[in-house]
PDB file of C-alpha atoms in Angstrom:
ATOM      1  CA  MET C 944      21.600   9.190  -2.754  1.00 53.00           C
ATOM      2  CA  ALA C 945      18.589   8.937  -0.575  1.00 50.00           C
ATOM      3  CA  THR C 946      18.001  12.521  -0.412  1.00 50.00           C
ATOM      4  CA  THR C 947      17.554  12.804  -4.232  1.00 48.00           C
ATOM      5  CA  PHE C 948      15.000   9.740  -4.213  1.00 47.00           C
ATOM      6  CA  PHE C 949      13.209  11.952  -1.735  1.00 48.00           C
ATOM      7  CA  ARG C 950      13.462  15.099  -3.755  1.00 46.00           C
ATOM      8  CA  ARG C 951      12.231  13.386  -6.916  1.00 47.00           C
ATOM      9  CA  LEU C 952       9.346  11.706  -4.853  1.00 48.00           C
ATOM     10  CA  ALA C 953       8.152  15.040  -3.702  1.00 42.00           C
ATOM     11  CA  LYS C 954       6.172  15.365  -6.917  1.00 43.00           C
ATOM     12  CA  ALA C 955       4.335  12.197  -6.205  1.00 44.00           C
ATOM     13  CA  THR C 956       3.098  13.476  -2.717  1.00 45.00           C
ATOM     14  CA  PRO C 957       0.426  15.913  -1.493  1.00 41.00           C
ATOM     15  CA  ILE C 958       3.234  17.859   0.480  1.00 39.00           C
ATOM     16  CA  ALA C 959       6.232  18.848  -1.331  1.00 36.00           C
ATOM     17  CA  PHE C 960       9.256  17.602   0.261  1.00 37.00           C
ATOM     18  CA  ASN C 961      11.096  20.998  -0.349  1.00 37.00           C
ATOM     19  CA  GLU C 962      10.983  22.175   3.451  1.00 38.00           C
ATOM     20  CA  ALA C 963      12.664  18.879   4.468  1.00 38.00           C
ATOM     21  CA  PHE C 964      15.147  18.485   1.911  1.00 37.00           C
ATOM     22  CA  GLY C 965      15.472  21.746  -0.045  1.00 38.00           C
ATOM     23  CA  GLY C 966      15.602  21.867  -3.882  1.00 39.00           C
ATOM     24  CA  GLN C 967      13.295  21.780  -6.492  1.00 39.00           C
ATOM     25  CA  PRO C 968      12.297  18.356  -7.787  1.00 38.00           C
ATOM     26  CA  LYS C 969      12.487  17.345 -11.381  1.00 36.00           C
ATOM     27  CA  SER C 970       9.321  17.052 -13.426  1.00 36.00           C
ATOM     28  CA  ASP C 971      10.641  14.715 -16.111  1.00 36.00           C
ATOM     29  CA  PHE C 972       8.023  11.788 -15.414  1.00 32.00           C
ATOM     30  CA  ASN C 973      10.354   8.866 -16.574  1.00 37.00           C
ATOM     31  CA  LYS C 974      13.077  10.146 -13.785  1.00 36.00           C
ATOM     32  CA  PHE C 975      10.781   9.689 -11.012  1.00 34.00           C
ATOM     33  CA  ARG C 976       8.459   7.048 -12.537  1.00 38.00           C
ATOM     34  CA  PHE C 977      10.826   4.855  -9.995  1.00 35.00           C
ATOM     35  CA  PRO C 978      10.008   6.294  -6.672  1.00 41.00           C
ATOM     36  CA  PHE C 979       6.363   6.145  -7.685  1.00 38.00           C
ATOM     37  CA  GLY C 980       6.800   2.279  -7.434  1.00 39.00           C
ATOM     38  CA  ALA C 981       9.019   2.685  -4.294  1.00 40.00           C
ATOM     39  CA  ILE C 982       6.259   4.754  -2.428  1.00 41.00           C
ATOM     40  CA  ALA C 983       5.315   2.408   0.560  1.00 42.00           C
ATOM     41  CA  ALA C 984       2.755   1.000   2.503  1.00 44.00           C
ATOM     42  CA  VAL C 985       0.120   3.105   4.157  1.00 47.00           C
ATOM     43  CA  ALA C 986      -1.039   1.830   7.241  1.00 46.00           C
ATOM     44  CA  GLY C 987      -0.796   2.641  11.511  1.00 44.00           C
ATOM     45  CA  GLY C 988      -1.861   2.405  14.896  1.00 39.00           C
ATOM     46  CA  VAL C 989      -5.238   1.439  13.501  1.00 40.00           C
ATOM     47  CA  SER C 990      -4.316  -0.981  11.114  1.00 46.00           C
ATOM     48  CA  TYR C 991      -6.695  -2.601   8.757  1.00 44.00           C
ATOM     49  CA  TYR C 992      -7.416  -6.273   9.241  1.00 42.00           C
ATOM     50  CA  CYS C 993      -7.374  -6.568   5.524  1.00 43.00           C
ATOM     51  CA  TYR C 994      -3.621  -7.413   5.706  1.00 45.00           C
ATOM     52  CA  PHE C 995      -4.542 -10.745   7.543  1.00 46.00           C
ATOM     53  CA  SER C 996      -6.700 -12.584   5.169  1.00 45.00           C
ATOM     54  CA  SER C 997      -4.150 -15.020   4.888  1.00 47.00           C
ATOM     55  CA  PRO C 998      -3.199 -17.006   8.123  1.00 43.00           C
ATOM     56  CA  ASN C 999      -0.244 -18.384   6.745  1.00 45.00           C
ATOM     57  CA  LEU C1000       3.500 -16.786   5.883  1.00 45.00           C
ATOM     58  CA  VAL C1001       4.445 -17.353   2.286  1.00 46.00           C
ATOM     59  CA  HIS C1002       7.401 -19.797   2.239  1.00 43.00           C
ATOM     60  CA  LEU C1003       9.582 -18.573  -0.474  1.00 41.00           C
ATOM     61  CA  ASP C1004      10.829 -21.402  -2.917  1.00 44.00           C
ATOM     62  CA  GLN C1005      14.457 -22.552  -2.249  1.00 43.00           C
ATOM     63  CA  ILE C1006      16.916 -19.807  -4.220  1.00 40.00           C
ATOM     64  CA  ASN C1007      19.068 -21.032  -6.523  1.00 43.00           C
ATOM     65  CA  GLU C1008      21.961 -18.844  -6.043  1.00 42.00           C
ATOM     66  CA  GLU C1009      23.501 -18.939  -9.436  1.00 44.00           C
ATOM     67  CA  THR C1010      20.057 -17.767 -11.155  1.00 51.00           C
ATOM     68  CA  ASP C1011      17.923 -16.144  -8.820  1.00 56.00           C
ATOM     69  CA  PRO C1012      18.781 -12.943  -6.607  1.00 64.00           C
ATOM     70  CA  LYS C1013      19.374 -12.830  -3.096  1.00 89.00           C
ATOM     71  CA  VAL C1014      16.238 -12.305  -0.891  1.00 94.00           C
ATOM     72  CA  ALA C1015      16.162 -10.218   1.896  1.00 96.00           C
ATOM     73  CA  LEU C1016      13.079 -11.344   3.751  1.00 96.00           C
ATOM     74  CA  ASN C1017      12.591 -14.671   5.650  1.00 96.00           C
ATOM     75  CA  PRO C1018       9.062 -15.849   6.382  1.00 95.00           C
ATOM     76  CA  ASP C1019      10.104 -17.896   9.450  1.00 96.00           C
ATOM     77  CA  LYS C1020      12.332 -15.342  11.278  1.00 97.00           C
ATOM     78  CA  TRP C1021      12.374 -11.694  12.410  1.00 97.00           C
ATOM     79  CA  ILE C1022      15.168  -9.888  10.702  1.00 97.00           C
ATOM     80  CA  GLU C1023      16.522  -6.471  11.456  1.00 97.00           C
ATOM     81  CA  PHE C1024      16.451  -3.324   8.749  1.00 98.00           C
ATOM     82  CA  LYS C1025      18.179  -0.378   9.189  1.00 97.00           C
ATOM     83  CA  LEU C1026      16.143   2.952   8.748  1.00 98.00           C
ATOM     84  CA  GLN C1027      18.191   4.835   5.962  1.00 97.00           C
ATOM     85  CA  ASP C1028      16.206   8.170   5.683  1.00 95.00           C
ATOM     86  CA  THR C1029      12.660   9.539   6.456  1.00 94.00           C
ATOM     87  CA  ALA C1030      10.618  12.527   4.798  1.00 88.00           C
ATOM     88  CA  ARG C1031       7.086  14.104   5.619  1.00 88.00           C
ATOM     89  CA  VAL C1032       4.669  13.519   3.231  1.00 83.00           C
ATOM     90  CA  SER C1033       1.384  14.835   4.844  1.00 84.00           C
ATOM     91  CA  HIS C1034       0.282  16.598   7.353  1.00 86.00           C
ATOM     92  CA  ASN C1035       0.457  12.699   9.275  1.00 89.00           C
ATOM     93  CA  SER C1036       2.151  10.773   7.337  1.00 88.00           C
ATOM     94  CA  HIS C1037       5.493   9.745   6.929  1.00 89.00           C
ATOM     95  CA  LEU C1038       8.059   8.059   4.423  1.00 88.00           C
ATOM     96  CA  PHE C1039      10.417   5.768   5.765  1.00 93.00           C
ATOM     97  CA  ARG C1040      13.016   3.988   3.754  1.00 96.00           C
ATOM     98  CA  PHE C1041      14.899   0.872   5.171  1.00 97.00           C
ATOM     99  CA  SER C1042      18.337  -0.711   3.676  1.00 97.00           C
ATOM    100  CA  PHE C1043      19.611  -4.184   3.106  1.00 96.00           C
ATOM    101  CA  ASP C1044      22.239  -5.948   1.064  1.00 96.00           C
ATOM    102  CA  PRO C1045      22.585  -3.893  -2.174  1.00 95.00           C
ATOM    103  CA  SER C1046      22.803  -7.234  -4.035  1.00 95.00           C
ATOM    104  CA  ALA C1047      19.403  -8.738  -2.684  1.00 96.00           C
ATOM    105  CA  LYS C1048      15.738  -8.002  -3.750  1.00 94.00           C
ATOM    106  CA  LEU C1049      13.039  -7.696  -0.538  1.00 95.00           C
ATOM    107  CA  GLY C1050      11.470 -10.924  -1.923  1.00 94.00           C
ATOM    108  CA  LEU C1051       7.670  -9.414  -2.373  1.00 91.00           C
ATOM    109  CA  ASP C1052       5.130 -10.722  -4.465  1.00 90.00           C
ATOM    110  CA  VAL C1053       2.050  -9.003  -5.922  1.00 93.00           C
ATOM    111  CA  ALA C1054       0.074  -8.372  -3.519  1.00 91.00           C
ATOM    112  CA  SER C1055       1.559  -9.216  -0.284  1.00 93.00           C
ATOM    113  CA  CYS C1056       2.789  -7.231   2.835  1.00 94.00           C
ATOM    114  CA  ILE C1057       5.323  -7.745   5.655  1.00 96.00           C
ATOM    115  CA  LEU C1058       4.736  -8.136   9.470  1.00 97.00           C
ATOM    116  CA  THR C1059       6.520  -5.553  11.644  1.00 98.00           C
ATOM    117  CA  ARG C1060       7.391  -5.771  15.555  1.00 97.00           C
ATOM    118  CA  ALA C1061       8.579  -3.378  18.069  1.00 94.00           C
ATOM    119  CA  PRO C1062       9.268  -4.097  21.858  1.00 93.00           C
ATOM    120  CA  LEU C1063       6.670  -2.762  24.317  1.00 90.00           C
ATOM    121  CA  GLY C1064       7.712  -3.404  27.552  1.00 88.00           C
ATOM    122  CA  GLN C1065       7.743  -6.744  29.501  1.00 89.00           C
ATOM    123  CA  ASP C1066       5.260  -9.320  30.698  1.00 88.00           C
ATOM    124  CA  ALA C1067       4.793 -10.402  34.462  1.00 87.00           C
ATOM    125  CA  GLU C1068       7.583 -12.954  33.484  1.00 90.00           C
ATOM    126  CA  GLY C1069      10.173 -10.529  32.568  1.00 89.00           C
ATOM    127  CA  ASN C1070       9.878 -11.501  28.984  1.00 93.00           C
ATOM    128  CA  THR C1071       9.644  -8.588  26.058  1.00 94.00           C
ATOM    129  CA  LYS C1072       6.282  -7.848  24.955  1.00 94.00           C
ATOM    130  CA  TYR C1073       6.108  -6.711  21.214  1.00 96.00           C
ATOM    131  CA  VAL C1074       3.406  -4.778  19.432  1.00 96.00           C
ATOM    132  CA  VAL C1075       3.101  -6.315  15.655  1.00 97.00           C
ATOM    133  CA  ARG C1076       1.498  -4.524  12.804  1.00 95.00           C
ATOM    134  CA  PRO C1077       1.194  -5.519   8.815  1.00 94.00           C
ATOM    135  CA  TYR C1078       2.333  -2.766   6.460  1.00 94.00           C
ATOM    136  CA  THR C1079       2.123  -3.194   2.508  1.00 91.00           C
ATOM    137  CA  PRO C1080       5.599  -2.156   0.709  1.00 89.00           C
ATOM    138  CA  ILE C1081       4.872  -0.851  -2.768  1.00 77.00           C
ATOM    139  CA  SER C1082       8.231  -0.557  -3.711  1.00 82.00           C
ATOM    140  CA  ASP C1083       9.574  -2.083  -6.842  1.00 84.00           C
ATOM    141  CA  THR C1084       9.545  -5.731  -6.460  1.00 78.00           C
ATOM    142  CA  GLU C1085      12.740  -5.658  -8.452  1.00 83.00           C
ATOM    143  CA  ALA C1086      14.191  -3.074  -6.516  1.00 88.00           C
ATOM    144  CA  LYS C1087      17.480  -3.942  -4.804  1.00 94.00           C
ATOM    145  CA  GLY C1088      18.796  -2.977  -1.167  1.00 96.00           C
ATOM    146  CA  HIS C1089      15.989  -0.902  -0.130  1.00 95.00           C
ATOM    147  CA  PHE C1090      12.198  -0.750   0.702  1.00 95.00           C
ATOM    148  CA  ASP C1091      10.067   2.038   1.506  1.00 90.00           C
ATOM    149  CA  LEU C1092       6.983   2.467   4.105  1.00 91.00           C
ATOM    150  CA  LEU C1093       4.504   5.190   3.679  1.00 86.00           C
ATOM    151  CA  ILE C1094       3.166   5.344   7.347  1.00 90.00           C
ATOM    152  CA  LYS C1095       0.077   7.466   8.652  1.00 90.00           C
ATOM    153  CA  VAL C1096       0.923   8.144  12.092  1.00 92.00           C
ATOM    154  CA  TYR C1097      -1.921   8.220  14.443  1.00 90.00           C
ATOM    155  CA  PRO C1098      -1.867   9.614  18.197  1.00 92.00           C
ATOM    156  CA  GLU C1099      -2.870   6.593  20.145  1.00 91.00           C
ATOM    157  CA  GLY C1100      -0.907   4.067  17.351  1.00 93.00           C
ATOM    158  CA  LYS C1101       1.376   1.959  19.443  1.00 95.00           C
ATOM    159  CA  MET C1102       3.432   0.695  15.751  1.00 96.00           C
ATOM    160  CA  SER C1103       3.131   4.216  14.266  1.00 95.00           C
ATOM    161  CA  GLN C1104       4.222   6.072  17.154  1.00 96.00           C
ATOM    162  CA  HIS C1105       7.168   3.884  17.243  1.00 96.00           C
ATOM    163  CA  PHE C1106       8.158   4.587  13.620  1.00 96.00           C
ATOM    164  CA  ALA C1107       7.621   8.281  14.245  1.00 95.00           C
ATOM    165  CA  SER C1108      10.346   7.738  17.013  1.00 96.00           C
ATOM    166  CA  LEU C1109      12.963   6.178  14.853  1.00 96.00           C
ATOM    167  CA  LYS C1110      16.098   7.915  13.599  1.00 96.00           C
ATOM    168  CA  PRO C1111      18.471   6.945  10.782  1.00 97.00           C
ATOM    169  CA  GLY C1112      20.712   4.230  11.694  1.00 97.00           C
ATOM    170  CA  ASP C1113      17.791   2.740  13.834  1.00 97.00           C
ATOM    171  CA  VAL C1114      16.358  -0.872  13.225  1.00 97.00           C
ATOM    172  CA  VAL C1115      13.018  -2.311  12.855  1.00 97.00           C
ATOM    173  CA  GLU C1116      12.217  -6.212  12.776  1.00 97.00           C
ATOM    174  CA  VAL C1117      10.481  -7.453   9.801  1.00 98.00           C
ATOM    175  CA  LYS C1118       9.040 -11.060   8.959  1.00 97.00           C
ATOM    176  CA  GLY C1119       7.472 -12.092   5.601  1.00 96.00           C
ATOM    177  CA  PRO C1120       6.105 -12.043   3.090  1.00 95.00           C
ATOM    178  CA  ILE C1121       2.259 -12.609   3.832  1.00 93.00           C
ATOM    179  CA  GLU C1122       0.859 -13.523   0.496  1.00 92.00           C
ATOM    180  CA  LYS C1123      -2.813 -11.628  -0.140  1.00 92.00           C
ATOM    181  CA  LEU C1124      -4.034 -11.926  -3.942  1.00 92.00           C
ATOM    182  CA  ARG C1125      -1.843 -13.379  -6.211  1.00 92.00           C
ATOM    183  CA  TYR C1126      -1.991 -11.228  -9.392  1.00 95.00           C
ATOM    184  CA  SER C1127      -1.164 -12.630 -12.726  1.00 96.00           C
ATOM    185  CA  PRO C1128      -1.150 -10.177 -15.960  1.00 97.00           C
ATOM    186  CA  ASN C1129      -4.656 -10.469 -17.588  1.00 98.00           C
ATOM    187  CA  MET C1130      -6.307 -12.425 -14.694  1.00 98.00           C
ATOM    188  CA  LYS C1131      -9.239 -10.214 -15.225  1.00 98.00           C
ATOM    189  CA  LYS C1132     -10.277  -7.811 -18.298  1.00 98.00           C
ATOM    190  CA  HIS C1133     -11.543  -5.252 -15.670  1.00 98.00           C
ATOM    191  CA  ILE C1134     -10.351  -4.751 -12.056  1.00 98.00           C
ATOM    192  CA  GLY C1135     -12.335  -2.178  -9.965  1.00 98.00           C
ATOM    193  CA  MET C1136     -11.024  -0.775  -6.741  1.00 98.00           C
ATOM    194  CA  ILE C1137     -12.556   1.108  -3.649  1.00 98.00           C
ATOM    195  CA  ALA C1138      -9.992   2.195  -1.232  1.00 97.00           C
ATOM    196  CA  GLY C1139     -10.614   4.385   1.920  1.00 94.00           C
ATOM    197  CA  GLY C1140      -7.680   6.485   3.254  1.00 88.00           C
ATOM    198  CA  THR C1141      -4.633   3.924   3.899  1.00 84.00           C
ATOM    199  CA  GLY C1142      -6.385   1.452   2.258  1.00 91.00           C
ATOM    200  CA  ILE C1143      -4.739   2.823  -1.044  1.00 93.00           C
ATOM    201  CA  THR C1144      -1.513   0.527  -0.242  1.00 86.00           C
ATOM    202  CA  PRO C1145      -2.435  -2.605  -1.923  1.00 91.00           C
ATOM    203  CA  MET C1146      -4.118  -1.030  -4.589  1.00 95.00           C
ATOM    204  CA  LEU C1147      -0.848   0.993  -5.581  1.00 93.00           C
ATOM    205  CA  GLN C1148       0.908  -2.342  -5.616  1.00 92.00           C
ATOM    206  CA  VAL C1149      -1.450  -4.017  -8.179  1.00 95.00           C
ATOM    207  CA  ILE C1150      -1.617  -0.949 -10.260  1.00 97.00           C
ATOM    208  CA  GLU C1151       2.108  -0.544 -10.592  1.00 93.00           C
ATOM    209  CA  ALA C1152       2.452  -4.473 -11.466  1.00 94.00           C
ATOM    210  CA  ILE C1153      -0.464  -3.889 -14.440  1.00 97.00           C
ATOM    211  CA  LEU C1154       0.834  -0.399 -15.506  1.00 97.00           C
ATOM    212  CA  LYS C1155       4.697  -1.444 -16.006  1.00 95.00           C
ATOM    213  CA  ASN C1156       3.994  -4.331 -17.847  1.00 96.00           C
ATOM    214  CA  PRO C1157       3.442  -3.614 -21.658  1.00 96.00           C
ATOM    215  CA  ASP C1158       1.830  -7.044 -22.200  1.00 98.00           C
ATOM    216  CA  ASP C1159      -1.023  -6.617 -19.469  1.00 98.00           C
ATOM    217  CA  ASN C1160      -4.254  -5.250 -20.895  1.00 98.00           C
ATOM    218  CA  THR C1161      -6.346  -4.937 -17.667  1.00 98.00           C
ATOM    219  CA  GLN C1162      -8.359  -1.960 -17.487  1.00 98.00           C
ATOM    220  CA  VAL C1163      -8.199  -0.609 -13.959  1.00 98.00           C
ATOM    221  CA  SER C1164     -10.914   1.689 -12.201  1.00 98.00           C
ATOM    222  CA  LEU C1165     -10.331   3.216  -8.783  1.00 98.00           C
ATOM    223  CA  LEU C1166     -12.660   4.928  -6.573  1.00 98.00           C
ATOM    224  CA  TYR C1167     -10.689   6.571  -3.680  1.00 98.00           C
ATOM    225  CA  GLY C1168     -12.540   7.945  -0.652  1.00 97.00           C
ATOM    226  CA  ASN C1169     -10.653  10.648   2.077  1.00 95.00           C
ATOM    227  CA  ILE C1170     -11.645  12.800   4.680  1.00 94.00           C
ATOM    228  CA  SER C1171     -10.338  15.881   3.031  1.00 94.00           C
ATOM    229  CA  PRO C1172      -8.267  16.514  -0.108  1.00 95.00           C
ATOM    230  CA  ASP C1173      -5.154  16.956   2.285  1.00 92.00           C
ATOM    231  CA  ASP C1174      -5.873  13.628   3.017  1.00 92.00           C
ATOM    232  CA  ILE C1175      -5.492  11.954  -0.247  1.00 93.00           C
ATOM    233  CA  LEU C1176      -2.025  10.119  -0.316  1.00 90.00           C
ATOM    234  CA  LEU C1177       0.007  10.380  -3.508  1.00 87.00           C
ATOM    235  CA  LYS C1178      -2.800  11.834  -5.369  1.00 93.00           C
ATOM    236  CA  GLN C1179      -0.123  13.526  -8.001  1.00 89.00           C
ATOM    237  CA  LYS C1180       1.298   9.903  -8.489  1.00 91.00           C
ATOM    238  CA  LEU C1181      -2.050   8.583  -9.196  1.00 96.00           C
ATOM    239  CA  ASP C1182      -3.238  11.729 -11.370  1.00 97.00           C
ATOM    240  CA  ILE C1183       0.143  11.363 -13.366  1.00 96.00           C
ATOM    241  CA  LEU C1184      -0.229   7.395 -13.785  1.00 97.00           C
ATOM    242  CA  ALA C1185      -3.786   7.874 -14.909  1.00 98.00           C
ATOM    243  CA  ALA C1186      -2.874  10.643 -17.445  1.00 98.00           C
ATOM    244  CA  SER C1187      -0.041   8.543 -19.037  1.00 97.00           C
ATOM    245  CA  HIS C1188      -2.002   5.287 -18.908  1.00 98.00           C
ATOM    246  CA  PRO C1189      -5.410   4.999 -20.576  1.00 97.00           C
ATOM    247  CA  ASN C1190      -6.326   1.883 -18.772  1.00 98.00           C
ATOM    248  CA  LEU C1191      -6.511   3.626 -15.273  1.00 98.00           C
ATOM    249  CA  LYS C1192      -9.440   5.801 -14.256  1.00 98.00           C
ATOM    250  CA  VAL C1193      -9.240   7.460 -10.917  1.00 98.00           C
ATOM    251  CA  PHE C1194     -12.129   9.070  -9.038  1.00 98.00           C
ATOM    252  CA  TYR C1195     -11.906  10.863  -5.817  1.00 98.00           C
ATOM    253  CA  THR C1196     -14.417  11.621  -3.088  1.00 98.00           C
ATOM    254  CA  VAL C1197     -14.099  13.326   0.330  1.00 97.00           C
ATOM    255  CA  ASP C1198     -16.229  13.736   3.251  1.00 96.00           C
ATOM    256  CA  ASN C1199     -14.729  17.776   3.998  1.00 96.00           C
ATOM    257  CA  PRO C1200     -14.505  19.287   0.307  1.00 97.00           C
ATOM    258  CA  THR C1201     -12.488  22.858   0.028  1.00 96.00           C
ATOM    259  CA  LYS C1202     -14.214  25.598  -1.940  1.00 94.00           C
ATOM    260  CA  ASN C1203     -12.135  24.769  -5.382  1.00 94.00           C
ATOM    261  CA  TRP C1204     -12.761  20.723  -4.840  1.00 96.00           C
ATOM    262  CA  LYS C1205     -13.949  19.304  -8.099  1.00 93.00           C
ATOM    263  CA  GLY C1206     -14.081  15.693  -7.371  1.00 96.00           C
ATOM    264  CA  GLY C1207     -16.871  13.637  -5.603  1.00 97.00           C
ATOM    265  CA  VAL C1208     -18.465  14.688  -2.054  1.00 97.00           C
ATOM    266  CA  GLY C1209     -19.317  12.138   0.959  1.00 96.00           C
ATOM    267  CA  TYR C1210     -18.990   8.541   1.297  1.00 95.00           C
ATOM    268  CA  ILE C1211     -18.620   6.393  -1.648  1.00 97.00           C
ATOM    269  CA  SER C1212     -22.186   5.718  -2.845  1.00 97.00           C
ATOM    270  CA  LYS C1213     -23.899   3.269  -4.924  1.00 97.00           C
ATOM    271  CA  ASP C1214     -24.155   5.826  -7.811  1.00 97.00           C
ATOM    272  CA  MET C1215     -20.297   6.165  -7.644  1.00 98.00           C
ATOM    273  CA  ALA C1216     -19.602   2.531  -7.738  1.00 98.00           C
ATOM    274  CA  LEU C1217     -22.390   2.436 -10.698  1.00 97.00           C
ATOM    275  CA  LYS C1218     -20.548   4.848 -12.635  1.00 96.00           C
ATOM    276  CA  GLY C1219     -17.223   4.203 -11.783  1.00 97.00           C
ATOM    277  CA  LEU C1220     -16.707   0.464 -11.695  1.00 98.00           C
ATOM    278  CA  PRO C1221     -17.054  -2.702 -13.766  1.00 98.00           C
ATOM    279  CA  SER C1222     -20.341  -4.045 -14.149  1.00 97.00           C
ATOM    280  CA  PRO C1223     -20.729  -7.523 -12.357  1.00 98.00           C
ATOM    281  CA  SER C1224     -19.289 -10.313 -14.816  1.00 98.00           C
ATOM    282  CA  ASP C1225     -17.068 -13.229 -14.466  1.00 97.00           C
ATOM    283  CA  ASP C1226     -14.459 -10.698 -16.504  1.00 97.00           C
ATOM    284  CA  ALA C1227     -14.617  -8.270 -13.456  1.00 98.00           C
ATOM    285  CA  LEU C1228     -12.764  -8.187 -10.219  1.00 98.00           C
ATOM    286  CA  ILE C1229     -13.445  -5.749  -7.213  1.00 98.00           C
ATOM    287  CA  LEU C1230     -10.872  -4.916  -4.729  1.00 98.00           C
ATOM    288  CA  VAL C1231     -11.572  -3.224  -1.427  1.00 98.00           C
ATOM    289  CA  CYS C1232      -9.628  -1.947   1.286  1.00 95.00           C
ATOM    290  CA  GLY C1233     -10.342   0.729   3.683  1.00 93.00           C
ATOM    291  CA  PRO C1234     -11.453   1.604   7.537  1.00 92.00           C
ATOM    292  CA  PRO C1235     -14.049  -0.883   9.374  1.00 94.00           C
ATOM    293  CA  GLY C1236     -17.004   1.471   8.214  1.00 95.00           C
ATOM    294  CA  MET C1237     -15.895   1.709   4.833  1.00 97.00           C
ATOM    295  CA  MET C1238     -15.793  -1.704   4.432  1.00 97.00           C
ATOM    296  CA  LYS C1239     -18.998  -2.475   6.072  1.00 97.00           C
ATOM    297  CA  HIS C1240     -20.731   0.046   3.842  1.00 97.00           C
ATOM    298  CA  VAL C1241     -19.271  -1.160   0.566  1.00 98.00           C
ATOM    299  CA  SER C1242     -18.670  -4.934   1.024  1.00 98.00           C
ATOM    300  CA  GLY C1243     -18.995  -6.146   4.392  1.00 97.00           C
ATOM    301  CA  GLU C1244     -16.368  -6.617   6.768  1.00 96.00           C
ATOM    302  CA  LYS C1245     -13.900  -9.508   6.813  1.00 95.00           C
ATOM    303  CA  ALA C1246     -14.746 -12.933   9.212  1.00 94.00           C
ATOM    304  CA  LYS C1247     -13.350 -13.143  12.540  1.00 92.00           C
ATOM    305  CA  ASP C1248     -10.876 -15.620  11.397  1.00 92.00           C
ATOM    306  CA  TYR C1249      -9.843 -13.120   8.660  1.00 89.00           C
ATOM    307  CA  SER C1250     -11.357 -14.928   5.737  1.00 94.00           C
ATOM    308  CA  GLN C1251     -13.136 -13.078   3.052  1.00 96.00           C
ATOM    309  CA  GLY C1252     -16.358 -13.385   4.921  1.00 95.00           C
ATOM    310  CA  GLU C1253     -19.971 -12.785   3.692  1.00 96.00           C
ATOM    311  CA  LEU C1254     -20.390 -10.225   0.946  1.00 98.00           C
ATOM    312  CA  SER C1255     -22.968  -7.420   2.043  1.00 98.00           C
ATOM    313  CA  GLY C1256     -23.215  -3.417   1.201  1.00 98.00           C
ATOM    314  CA  ILE C1257     -23.484  -1.666  -2.033  1.00 98.00           C
ATOM    315  CA  LEU C1258     -21.849  -4.232  -3.762  1.00 98.00           C
ATOM    316  CA  LYS C1259     -24.062  -6.741  -2.974  1.00 98.00           C
ATOM    317  CA  ASP C1260     -27.105  -4.393  -3.652  1.00 98.00           C
ATOM    318  CA  LEU C1261     -25.526  -3.961  -7.054  1.00 98.00           C
ATOM    319  CA  GLY C1262     -25.246  -7.836  -8.141  1.00 98.00           C
ATOM    320  CA  TYR C1263     -21.524  -8.537  -7.551  1.00 98.00           C
ATOM    321  CA  THR C1264     -20.980 -12.293  -6.188  1.00 98.00           C
ATOM    322  CA  GLU C1265     -18.494 -13.304  -3.533  1.00 97.00           C
ATOM    323  CA  GLN C1266     -16.413 -14.501  -6.324  1.00 97.00           C
ATOM    324  CA  MET C1267     -16.058 -11.335  -7.840  1.00 98.00           C
ATOM    325  CA  VAL C1268     -15.002  -9.325  -4.908  1.00 98.00           C
ATOM    326  CA  TYR C1269     -11.572  -9.272  -3.067  1.00 98.00           C
ATOM    327  CA  LYS C1270     -11.084  -7.954   0.574  1.00 97.00           C
ATOM    328  CA  PHE C1271      -7.862  -6.821   1.493  1.00 94.00           C
TER     329      PHE C1271
END
């Protein structure tokens, strides 16, 4: 079953999974639409602190066992989740599927993330030390029994290296969820998104929520920057979603284009933002997530206490206000 999932997922990723699992993925979009929503969270050893804008974990409402589904996450307790399967997505990114009670949902809202931790030796008193990192699952919030993380593995990334060492059957401790931006359908007429590298994760969570809801008429414009075309995670997924949903527009830009590259070149610029994002207004919202350099250039980084901080960069230059921008 897991193998079938990864075969279908191959169509949604920059590098085919055929080498890992064999066979040809089916091309019917409806059949692999679910894996699109289930593909997961990108982060790594250099986790973007955009995930920490909320200082407190979300406390779930008391569950009515007769009317509400079970929830696997606990905001106050570390829970072990077993690795079910893995697959390579790109030259430095891997997909990890974790399983749990098949009758339960993960308990994730849009947009929110989870915390993961792994042991990292002992302190002077003999107590276990842990490395803790946030990741944003973009699994379907209605999915039961599993969630998926798409993780970029960094050479010096303590947590991402830990994930890379895992084998099916191993466990990872998880706590959450941590709520970020609480999205509601049609909360804005037009949402613009600026993502850099692994900062695509929370954007995908919001995009999926909008596109799967026929009553949500929100327009979405995504500017997605990467180092090279090979670094664009889930490009085929985004392309197919944009082709099949007229309310989603995607523009790619890379620092190191290939000979046949047809997208933008260089950092996300003021001109790209001017042409690709909704104009400043009360009916528009701009979401931003990416590496520190991109954040500083586009919107200014978040404050040291993980609050939104002062708006600066090209978005301020273009006339957006702090109320029109959200930094993940």
